[in-house]
Structure formats: C-alpha cells, structure tokens
Coordinates of C-alpha atoms and ligand atoms in Angstrom, one line a residue:
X1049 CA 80.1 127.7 124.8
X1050 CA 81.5 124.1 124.4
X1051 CA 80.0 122.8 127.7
X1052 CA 78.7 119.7 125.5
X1053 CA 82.4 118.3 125.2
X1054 CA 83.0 119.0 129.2
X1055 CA 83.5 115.7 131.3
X1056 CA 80.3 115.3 133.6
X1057 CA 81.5 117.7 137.0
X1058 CA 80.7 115.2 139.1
X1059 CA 83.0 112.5 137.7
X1060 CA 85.7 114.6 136.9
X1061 CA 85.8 116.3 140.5
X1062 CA 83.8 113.2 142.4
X1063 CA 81.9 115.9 144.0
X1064 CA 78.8 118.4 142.4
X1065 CA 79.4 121.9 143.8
X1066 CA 76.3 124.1 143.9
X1067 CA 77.6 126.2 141.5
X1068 CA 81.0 126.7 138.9
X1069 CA 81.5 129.7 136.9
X1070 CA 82.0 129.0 133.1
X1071 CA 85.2 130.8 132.4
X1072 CA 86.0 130.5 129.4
X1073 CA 89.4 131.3 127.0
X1074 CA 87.5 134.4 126.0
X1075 CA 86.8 135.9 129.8
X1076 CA 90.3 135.1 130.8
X1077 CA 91.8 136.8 127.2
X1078 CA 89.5 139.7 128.6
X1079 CA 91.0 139.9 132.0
X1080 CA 94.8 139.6 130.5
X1081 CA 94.2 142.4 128.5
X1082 CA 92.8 144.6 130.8
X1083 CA 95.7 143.9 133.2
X1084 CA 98.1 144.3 129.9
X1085 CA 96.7 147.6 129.0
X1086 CA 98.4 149.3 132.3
X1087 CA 94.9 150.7 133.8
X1088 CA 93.1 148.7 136.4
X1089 CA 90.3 150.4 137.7
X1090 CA 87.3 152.1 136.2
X1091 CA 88.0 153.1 133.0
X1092 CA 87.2 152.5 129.5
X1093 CA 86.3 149.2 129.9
X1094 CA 83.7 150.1 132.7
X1095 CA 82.3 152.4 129.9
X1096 CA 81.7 149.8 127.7
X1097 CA 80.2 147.5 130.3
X1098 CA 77.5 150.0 130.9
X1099 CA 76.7 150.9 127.5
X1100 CA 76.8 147.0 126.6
X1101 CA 74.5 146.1 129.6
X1102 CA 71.8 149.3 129.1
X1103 CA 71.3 147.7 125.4
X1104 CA 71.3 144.4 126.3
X1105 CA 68.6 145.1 129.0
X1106 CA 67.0 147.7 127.0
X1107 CA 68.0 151.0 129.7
X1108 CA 68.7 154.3 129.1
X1109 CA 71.5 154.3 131.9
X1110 CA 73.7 151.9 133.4
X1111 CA 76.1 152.4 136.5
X1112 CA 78.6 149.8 137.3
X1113 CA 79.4 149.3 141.0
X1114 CA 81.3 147.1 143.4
X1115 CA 78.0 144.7 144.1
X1116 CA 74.0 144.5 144.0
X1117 CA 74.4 145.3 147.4
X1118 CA 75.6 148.9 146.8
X1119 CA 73.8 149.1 143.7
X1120 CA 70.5 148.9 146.1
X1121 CA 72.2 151.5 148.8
X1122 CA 73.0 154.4 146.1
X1123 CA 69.3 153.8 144.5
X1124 CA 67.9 154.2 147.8
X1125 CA 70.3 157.0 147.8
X1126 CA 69.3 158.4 144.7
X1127 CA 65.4 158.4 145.7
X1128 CA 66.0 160.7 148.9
X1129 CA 65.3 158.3 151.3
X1130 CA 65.2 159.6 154.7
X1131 CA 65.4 158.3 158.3
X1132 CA 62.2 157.4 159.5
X1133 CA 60.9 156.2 155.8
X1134 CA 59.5 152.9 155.2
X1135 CA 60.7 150.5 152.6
X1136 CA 58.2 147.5 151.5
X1137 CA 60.2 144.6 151.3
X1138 CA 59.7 140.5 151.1
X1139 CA 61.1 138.8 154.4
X1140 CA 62.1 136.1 151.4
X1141 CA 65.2 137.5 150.6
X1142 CA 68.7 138.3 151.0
X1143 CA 70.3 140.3 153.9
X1144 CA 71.1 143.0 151.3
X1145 CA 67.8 144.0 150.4
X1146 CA 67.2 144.7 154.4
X1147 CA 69.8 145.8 155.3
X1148 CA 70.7 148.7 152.8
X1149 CA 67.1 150.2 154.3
X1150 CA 68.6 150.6 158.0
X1151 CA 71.9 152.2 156.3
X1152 CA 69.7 155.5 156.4
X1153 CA 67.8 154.9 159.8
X1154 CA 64.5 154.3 157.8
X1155 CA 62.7 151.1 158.5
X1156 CA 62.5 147.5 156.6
X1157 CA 59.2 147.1 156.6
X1158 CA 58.8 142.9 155.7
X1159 CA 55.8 141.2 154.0
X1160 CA 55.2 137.3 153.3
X1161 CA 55.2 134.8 150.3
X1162 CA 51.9 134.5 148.5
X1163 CA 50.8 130.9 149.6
X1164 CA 52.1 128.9 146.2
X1165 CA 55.5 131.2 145.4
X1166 CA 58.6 132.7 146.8
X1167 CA 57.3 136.0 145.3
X1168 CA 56.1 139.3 148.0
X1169 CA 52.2 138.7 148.2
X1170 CA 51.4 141.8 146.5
X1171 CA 47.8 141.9 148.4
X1172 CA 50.3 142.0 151.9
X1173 CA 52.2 144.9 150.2
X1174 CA 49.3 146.8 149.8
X1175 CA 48.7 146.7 153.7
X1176 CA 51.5 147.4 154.3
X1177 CA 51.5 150.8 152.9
X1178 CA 51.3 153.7 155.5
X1179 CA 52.0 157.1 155.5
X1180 CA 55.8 156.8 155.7
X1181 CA 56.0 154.6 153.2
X1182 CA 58.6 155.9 150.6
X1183 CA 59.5 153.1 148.2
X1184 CA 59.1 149.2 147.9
X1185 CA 61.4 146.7 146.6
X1186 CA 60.5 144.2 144.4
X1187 CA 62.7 141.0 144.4
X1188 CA 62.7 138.9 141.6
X1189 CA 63.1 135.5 143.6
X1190 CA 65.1 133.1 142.0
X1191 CA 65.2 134.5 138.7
X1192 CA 61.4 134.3 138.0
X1193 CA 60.0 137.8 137.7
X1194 CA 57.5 139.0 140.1
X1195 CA 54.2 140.5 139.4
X1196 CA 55.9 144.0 139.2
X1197 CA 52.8 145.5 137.0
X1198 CA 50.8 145.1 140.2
X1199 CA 53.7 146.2 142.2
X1200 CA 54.2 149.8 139.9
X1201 CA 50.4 150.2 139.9
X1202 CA 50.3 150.1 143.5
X1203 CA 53.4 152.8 144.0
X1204 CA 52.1 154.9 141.2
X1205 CA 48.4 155.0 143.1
X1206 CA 50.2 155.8 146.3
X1207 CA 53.2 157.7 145.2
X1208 CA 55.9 155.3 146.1
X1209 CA 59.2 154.4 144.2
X1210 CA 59.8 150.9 143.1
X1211 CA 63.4 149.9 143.0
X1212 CA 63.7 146.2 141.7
X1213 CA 66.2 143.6 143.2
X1214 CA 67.1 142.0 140.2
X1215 CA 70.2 139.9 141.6
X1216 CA 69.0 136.9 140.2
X1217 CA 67.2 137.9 136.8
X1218 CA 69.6 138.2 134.7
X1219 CA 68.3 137.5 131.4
X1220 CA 64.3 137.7 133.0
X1221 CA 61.4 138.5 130.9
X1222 CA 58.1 139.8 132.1
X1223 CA 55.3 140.3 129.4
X1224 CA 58.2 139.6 126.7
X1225 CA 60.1 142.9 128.4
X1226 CA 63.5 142.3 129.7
X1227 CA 63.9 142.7 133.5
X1228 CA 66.1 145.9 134.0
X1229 CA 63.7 148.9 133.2
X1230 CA 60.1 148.4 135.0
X1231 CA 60.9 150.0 137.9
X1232 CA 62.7 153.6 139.0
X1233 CA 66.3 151.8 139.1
X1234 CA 66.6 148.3 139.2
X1235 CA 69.8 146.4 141.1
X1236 CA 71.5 143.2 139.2
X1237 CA 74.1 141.4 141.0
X1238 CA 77.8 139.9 138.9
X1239 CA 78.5 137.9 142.5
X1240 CA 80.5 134.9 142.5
X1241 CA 77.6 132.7 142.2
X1242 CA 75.2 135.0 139.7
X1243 CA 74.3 134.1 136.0
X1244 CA 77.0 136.7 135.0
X1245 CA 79.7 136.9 137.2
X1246 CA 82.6 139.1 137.6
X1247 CA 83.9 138.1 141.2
X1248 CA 81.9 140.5 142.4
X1249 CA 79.9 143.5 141.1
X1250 CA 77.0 144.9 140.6
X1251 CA 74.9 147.4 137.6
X1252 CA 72.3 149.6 138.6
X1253 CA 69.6 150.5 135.7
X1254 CA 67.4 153.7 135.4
X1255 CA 65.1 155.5 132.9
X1256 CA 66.4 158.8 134.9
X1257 CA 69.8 160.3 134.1
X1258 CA 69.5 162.2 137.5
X1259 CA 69.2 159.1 139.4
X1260 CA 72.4 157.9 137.3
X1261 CA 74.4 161.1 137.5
X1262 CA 73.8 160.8 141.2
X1263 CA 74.8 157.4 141.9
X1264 CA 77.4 157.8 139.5
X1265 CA 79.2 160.5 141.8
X1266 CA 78.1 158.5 145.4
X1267 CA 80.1 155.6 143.9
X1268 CA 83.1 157.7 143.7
X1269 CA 83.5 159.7 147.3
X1270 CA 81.0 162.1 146.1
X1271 CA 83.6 163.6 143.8
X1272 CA 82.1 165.6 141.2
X1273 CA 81.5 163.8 137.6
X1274 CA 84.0 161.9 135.4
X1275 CA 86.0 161.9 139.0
X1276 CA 87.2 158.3 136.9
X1277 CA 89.2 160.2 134.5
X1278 CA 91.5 162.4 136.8
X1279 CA 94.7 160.5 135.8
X1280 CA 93.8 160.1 132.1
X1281 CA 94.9 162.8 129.5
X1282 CA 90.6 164.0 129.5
X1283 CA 91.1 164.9 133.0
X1284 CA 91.7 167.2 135.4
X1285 CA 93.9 166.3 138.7
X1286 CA 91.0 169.4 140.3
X1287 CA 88.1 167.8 141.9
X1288 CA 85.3 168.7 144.1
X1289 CA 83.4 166.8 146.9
X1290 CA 79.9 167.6 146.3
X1291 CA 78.5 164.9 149.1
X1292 CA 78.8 162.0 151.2
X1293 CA 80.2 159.7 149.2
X1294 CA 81.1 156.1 148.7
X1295 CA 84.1 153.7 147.2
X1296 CA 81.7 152.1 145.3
X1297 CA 83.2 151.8 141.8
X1298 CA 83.6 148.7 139.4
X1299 CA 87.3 148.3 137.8
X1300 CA 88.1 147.7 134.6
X1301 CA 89.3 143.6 135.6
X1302 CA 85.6 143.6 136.6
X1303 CA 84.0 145.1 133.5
X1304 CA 86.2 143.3 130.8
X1305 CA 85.3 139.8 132.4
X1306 CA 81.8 141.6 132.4
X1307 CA 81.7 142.3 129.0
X1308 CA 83.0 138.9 127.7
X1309 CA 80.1 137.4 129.8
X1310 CA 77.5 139.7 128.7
X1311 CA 78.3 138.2 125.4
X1312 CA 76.8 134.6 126.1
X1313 CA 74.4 135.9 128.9
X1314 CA 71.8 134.0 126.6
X1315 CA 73.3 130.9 125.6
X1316 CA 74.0 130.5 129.3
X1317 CA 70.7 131.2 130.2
X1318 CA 69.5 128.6 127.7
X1319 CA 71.9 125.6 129.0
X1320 CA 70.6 126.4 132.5
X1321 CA 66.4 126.9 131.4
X1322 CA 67.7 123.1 129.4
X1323 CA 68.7 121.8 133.1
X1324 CA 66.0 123.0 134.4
X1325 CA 63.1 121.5 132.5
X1326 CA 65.1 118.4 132.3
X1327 CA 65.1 117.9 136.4
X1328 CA 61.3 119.2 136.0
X1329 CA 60.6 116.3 134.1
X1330 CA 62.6 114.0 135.3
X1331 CA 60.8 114.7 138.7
X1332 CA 57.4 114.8 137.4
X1333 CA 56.8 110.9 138.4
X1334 CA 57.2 111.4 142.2
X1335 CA 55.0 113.3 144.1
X1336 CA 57.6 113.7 147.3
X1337 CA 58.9 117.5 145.5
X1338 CA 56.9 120.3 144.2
X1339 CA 59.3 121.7 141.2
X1340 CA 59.2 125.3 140.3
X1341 CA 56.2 126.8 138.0
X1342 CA 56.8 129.2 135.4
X1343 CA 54.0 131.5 134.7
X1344 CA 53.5 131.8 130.9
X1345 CA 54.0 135.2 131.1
X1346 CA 57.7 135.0 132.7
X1347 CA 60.8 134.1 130.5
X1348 CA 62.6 132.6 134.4
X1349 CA 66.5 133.8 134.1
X1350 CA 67.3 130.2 136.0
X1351 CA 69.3 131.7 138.4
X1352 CA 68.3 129.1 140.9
X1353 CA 66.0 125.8 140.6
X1354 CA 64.1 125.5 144.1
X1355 CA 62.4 122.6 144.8
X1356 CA 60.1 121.8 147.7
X1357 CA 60.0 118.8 149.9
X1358 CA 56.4 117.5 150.3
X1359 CA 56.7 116.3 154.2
X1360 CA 53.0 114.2 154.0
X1361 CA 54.9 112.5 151.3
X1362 CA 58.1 111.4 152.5
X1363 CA 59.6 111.4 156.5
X1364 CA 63.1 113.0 155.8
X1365 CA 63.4 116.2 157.1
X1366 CA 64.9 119.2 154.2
X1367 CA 67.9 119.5 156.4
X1368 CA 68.6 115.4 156.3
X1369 CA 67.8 115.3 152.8
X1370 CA 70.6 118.4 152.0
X1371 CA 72.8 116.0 154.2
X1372 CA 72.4 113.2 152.5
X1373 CA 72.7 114.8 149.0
X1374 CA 76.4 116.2 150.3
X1375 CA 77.4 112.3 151.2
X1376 CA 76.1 111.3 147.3
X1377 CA 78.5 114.2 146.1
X1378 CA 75.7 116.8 145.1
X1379 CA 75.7 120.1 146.8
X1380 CA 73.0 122.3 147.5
X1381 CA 71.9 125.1 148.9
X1382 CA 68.6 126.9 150.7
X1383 CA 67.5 130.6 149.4
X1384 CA 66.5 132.2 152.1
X1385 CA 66.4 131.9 155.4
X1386 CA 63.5 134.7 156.0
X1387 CA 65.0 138.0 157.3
X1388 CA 62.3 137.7 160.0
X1389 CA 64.1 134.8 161.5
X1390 CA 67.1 135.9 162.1
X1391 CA 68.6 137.3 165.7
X1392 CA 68.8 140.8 164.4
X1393 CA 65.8 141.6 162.7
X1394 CA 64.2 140.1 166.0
X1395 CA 66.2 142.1 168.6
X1396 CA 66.4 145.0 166.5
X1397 CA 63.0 145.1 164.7
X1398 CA 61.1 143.4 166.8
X1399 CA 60.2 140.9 164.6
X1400 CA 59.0 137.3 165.5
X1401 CA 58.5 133.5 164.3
X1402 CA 55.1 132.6 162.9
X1403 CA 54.5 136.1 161.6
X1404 CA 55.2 135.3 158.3
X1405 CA 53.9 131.4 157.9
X1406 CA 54.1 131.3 154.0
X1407 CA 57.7 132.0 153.9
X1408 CA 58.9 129.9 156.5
X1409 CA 56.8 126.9 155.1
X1410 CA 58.6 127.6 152.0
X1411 CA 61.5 128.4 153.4
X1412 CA 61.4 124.7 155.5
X1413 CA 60.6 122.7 152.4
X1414 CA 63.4 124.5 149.9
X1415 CA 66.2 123.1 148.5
X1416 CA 68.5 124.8 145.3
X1417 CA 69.7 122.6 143.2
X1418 CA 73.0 122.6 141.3
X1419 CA 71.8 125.1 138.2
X1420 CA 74.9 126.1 136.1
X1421 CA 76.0 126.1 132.6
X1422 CA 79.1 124.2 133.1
X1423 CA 77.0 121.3 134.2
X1424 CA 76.4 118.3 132.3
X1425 CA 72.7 116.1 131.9
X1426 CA 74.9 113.1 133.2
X1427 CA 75.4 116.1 136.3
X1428 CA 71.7 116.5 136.7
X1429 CA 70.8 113.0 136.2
X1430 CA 72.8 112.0 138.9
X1431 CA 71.0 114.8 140.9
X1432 CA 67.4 113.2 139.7
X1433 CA 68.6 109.6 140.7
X1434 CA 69.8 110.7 144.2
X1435 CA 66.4 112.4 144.9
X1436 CA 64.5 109.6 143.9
X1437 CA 66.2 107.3 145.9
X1438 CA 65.9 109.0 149.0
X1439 CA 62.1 109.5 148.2
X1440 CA 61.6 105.5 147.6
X1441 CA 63.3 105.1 150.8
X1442 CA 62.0 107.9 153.0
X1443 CA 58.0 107.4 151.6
X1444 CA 55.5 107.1 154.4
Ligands
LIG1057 C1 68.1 138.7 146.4 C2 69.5 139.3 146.5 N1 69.7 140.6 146.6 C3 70.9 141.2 146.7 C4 72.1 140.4 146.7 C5 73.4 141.0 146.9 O1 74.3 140.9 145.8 P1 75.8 141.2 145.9 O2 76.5 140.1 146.6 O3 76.2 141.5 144.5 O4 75.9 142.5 146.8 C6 72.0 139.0 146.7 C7 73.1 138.1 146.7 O5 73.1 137.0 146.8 C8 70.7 138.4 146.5 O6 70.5 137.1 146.5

C-alpha cells in the first residue's frame, strides 16, 4: 500500500467522504485480466477466491456469492429452516440479517444491546429462546467480535445453530482465532463500503461440506454440482434441477478484485486499527464522546469507528452534530437505525418504540466516523479538530 504518499482526501477533494475504496494498480491489473481472459462469470478465479479466503480465515469451505445478504439466505437455507421457526437476532443491525428470516415465513425474533456495547445482550438471547427456536445469529457489530463462546454454548445447550453475521469483521479475532469458523456457517460481506470490497459480494464459511455443497448448488438455480463449468471443456452442457434455486453466484470480475484485496486484507486492517487509536486518543481529553472499547480479548477488524455523543455533556443533538460535520467537509454515517424502529417491523411484527431502550440510546448517540485506508492522519486530524470544536461550543 502507498497510502503514506497520498494527498490528505480532504484537501485534494475539499470534501471527506465516509468511505473510499483503496484500489490500487494491482486490483485494477486483476480486473483487466479477468475481462482479457474471455470468461466473466464464475470460474477459475472464483475458485481461487474461495480456496484463498478458507486459508486466510482458517475454513474448511468457502462459497462465493453475490452479497452477505444471500450468503445469510442460503445458510439459513442450508440449516433447514422452516416457516414458523424462530431466529435470535440483535434489533442493532442491518435489514439483511432480518430480513433473510421472513424469506422462509419463520420469525425475526429481536433482542437489545447490552447496556455499554452495540453487541446482542447475550443474557436477552437466552430468554429469548423458546421452543421454536431454530438458530440465532450472531452479528459482529462494527467489526468487534461478539461474545460468540457464550453465544455457541447457549445453542449447543439448547440445540440451536449459530450462523454469524460477519459483514463487518473482516480480519476479526476472538481469543487469537480468526472470525470465519466459530459458528455453523458464518456470512462476510465484499459490499461497496466493506474492509474488502469487490462492488458487491459476499463468502459464506463452514466446517460442514454439506452445508457448502448445498449452498453451492442454491447459488446456481439449484442445478446440480459444478453447474459453473457447463461451457468449459470439464463440463457437460446436461444438467439437472435438484431444488429451488437461486442466481446467487460471484463472477470471476468479482473474485479477481477479490483476490488482489485478500492480499493486503491486513495491511489495510492495520492503517485503519492506526486511525482508529489515533482519533481514540486524540479524543481522550473531552469528555462530550464516549470512543469505542476494545476488549483485550478481540483483535476489532475496524470496519467502523462509532463514537457516542454524551448529551449531559454537550447540547447539540447527534443529528445537528452529523450536520454540521457535512458543512466542515467530513462525512459520516449512523450504524443502525434498530430494526424495531422501523415502519415494517412495526406493522408487520408488531414491534414497538421503547422495547428495546439500550439500542435506541445507542443508536441516538452514534456517529461513524470516516475509517478507511486511503485516509490520511491530516484526514482524521481534521475529523478530531471539527469534533472538538463543536464540543467547546455546544458544552453546557
Ligand atoms: C451487519 C450487516 N449484515 C449484512 C449486510 C449485508 O451485506 P451485503 O450488502 O453484502 O448483502 C450488511 C451490509 O451493510 C451489514 O452491515
């Protein structure tokens, strides 16, 4: 990476975006050669990409697919769920992880924040459990693994799967094991915005080759295995629909950008953990934001930094603040608006405000901070002088 010659973003563009891929001579040398070598789709390359990411990750199996999003339908897929199941869920998360649940008619069942993180409470998934519950999901918020021993202990006591919605911890250590293999099949996400991105896309990991082999051949229209190589000299033009099946494959454009990415997955995740500790001390003066804690246990994948606004503290609501950040050239971002919150989940689900009060305090107070590679210290200085600012100004 050369980031350290880059101009600062936000005096070379006048404006800080919340995030910038790092693309690089090598991803785009990736691409062109992908669209040089005549074959688009999945292929060879897409190969590669899993066997590269099941090392790096420390899997036995790897499936490349379109997004995290389908990545967490096919392993809800792959675990049998039916309608009228239960799925354990944080409300502190993404529509994805809720919405992939009502896909087969079975029910999100939502849980809050424990009172000082953006992690599920894993005392209020515990009572959650009843007698149709069939899986959880475990969402590793921000990047910062959750306390997924507690969570497996609980599924293996009450016979539950445990799928892990690793969208944003990618590299994540919990205990000094990488993120990707705690749980029956865990989702990572290559979005736009994610700490590896190829446009979009998405990997799903498992210990169990028959939860691969079966998402392997949902991803493909239910087409019997290898359905990939039809057109290729291996294959056969015969096929067979064995079951309702998806079009949720990764191309090769995809997996070669993938690849080239996977390759500086760390050094990426060290110029972003750098960032990170350098707004955490710059911030440590001013008691107007709470900064993010990092258990010692937890190597945090800095997808996002989240910092809180302390309202007894200063008089400027999160939403002003976010405004006024855009008008200094900085901009941010709030992860996530509870699924509880929102119109659907209400009408549908019956779901209300105040059910949840941990994750809509957080969710009030949080702001995400530009966190990217690309970015220089002059970036987040100028991040860190803007906040303070507005704290000296806005103090009660
Ligand atoms: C927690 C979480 N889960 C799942 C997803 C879905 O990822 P994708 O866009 O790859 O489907 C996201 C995307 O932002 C997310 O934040």
């Amino acid at each position: 990476m050369r980031e350290q010659k880059r101009d600062a973003v936000v005096s070379a563009t006048k404006f800080l975006p919340f995030h910038q891929a790092l693309i690089e001579e090598d991803d785009i040398a990736a691409v062109v050669n992908v669209l040089k070598s005549g074959w688009l789709t999945t292929g060879t390359r897409t190969k590669e990409f899993e066997r590269a990411f099941a090392a790096y990750v420390g899997a036995s199996h790897a499936v490349a697919l379109s997004s995290c999003t389908a990545a967490l339908h096919l392993a809800l897929a792959a675990i049998g769920l039916k309608e009228g199941d239960e799925v354990i869920l944080p409300t502190m998360t993404f529509s994805s992880t809720g919405e992939v649940v009502l896909y087969f008619k079975a029910r999100p069942v939502l849980v809050d924040c424990e009172p000082d993180s953006f992690q599920a409470a894993p005392a209020a998934i515990e009572r959650a459990i009843t007698p149709r519950t069939r899986a959880i999901i475990a969402v590793h918020y921000a990047g910062c693994p959750t306390r997924i021993d507690a969570i497996l202990e609980m599924a293996r006591l009450h016979n539950l799967k445990v799928i892990e919605d690793a969208a944003h911890a990618l590299p994540a250590r919990y205990i000094g094991k990488m993120v990707g293999g705690f749980g029956d099949i865990t989702c990572f996400s290559f979005y736009a915005t994610k700490t590896l991105t190829t446009g979009e896309g998405g990997m799903a990991t498992t210990e169990n080759p028959e939860y691969a082999d079966r998402m392997r051949m949902l991803s493909l229209h239910g087409i019997s295995r290898d359905a990939y190589k039809r057109y290729t000299a291996e294959g056969s033009w015969r096929y067979e629909i064995l079951d309702l099946g998806y079009k949720y494959n990764m191309t090769d454009i995809q997996a070669g950008l993938g690849i080239a990415q996977l390759a500086k997955c760390d050094a990426m995740r060290e110029k972003r953990e750098q960032l990170a500790e350098y707004y955490t001390s710059a911030l440590a003066s001013t008691d107007a934001f709470t900064t993010p804690r990092v258990p010692l246990d937890m190597q945090h994948a800095w997808h996002l930094y989240v910092l809180q606004v302390n309202p007894e503290v200063i008089s400027i609501s999160r939403d002003r603040i976010i405004e006024e950040l855009k008008q200094r050239g900085i901009g941010c971002s709030v992860h996530f608006i509870p699924l509880h919150t929102h119109p659907f989940y209400q009408h549908s689900l019956g779901y209300r405000m105040g059910q949840f009060p941990h994750a809509e305090h957080h969710f009030e107070t949080a702001i995400s901070f530009p966190l990217f590679p690309r970015m220089t210290f002059e970036d987040s200085n100028h991040v860190v002088d803007a906040l303070q600012a507005l704290a000296r100004e806005y103090r009660r």
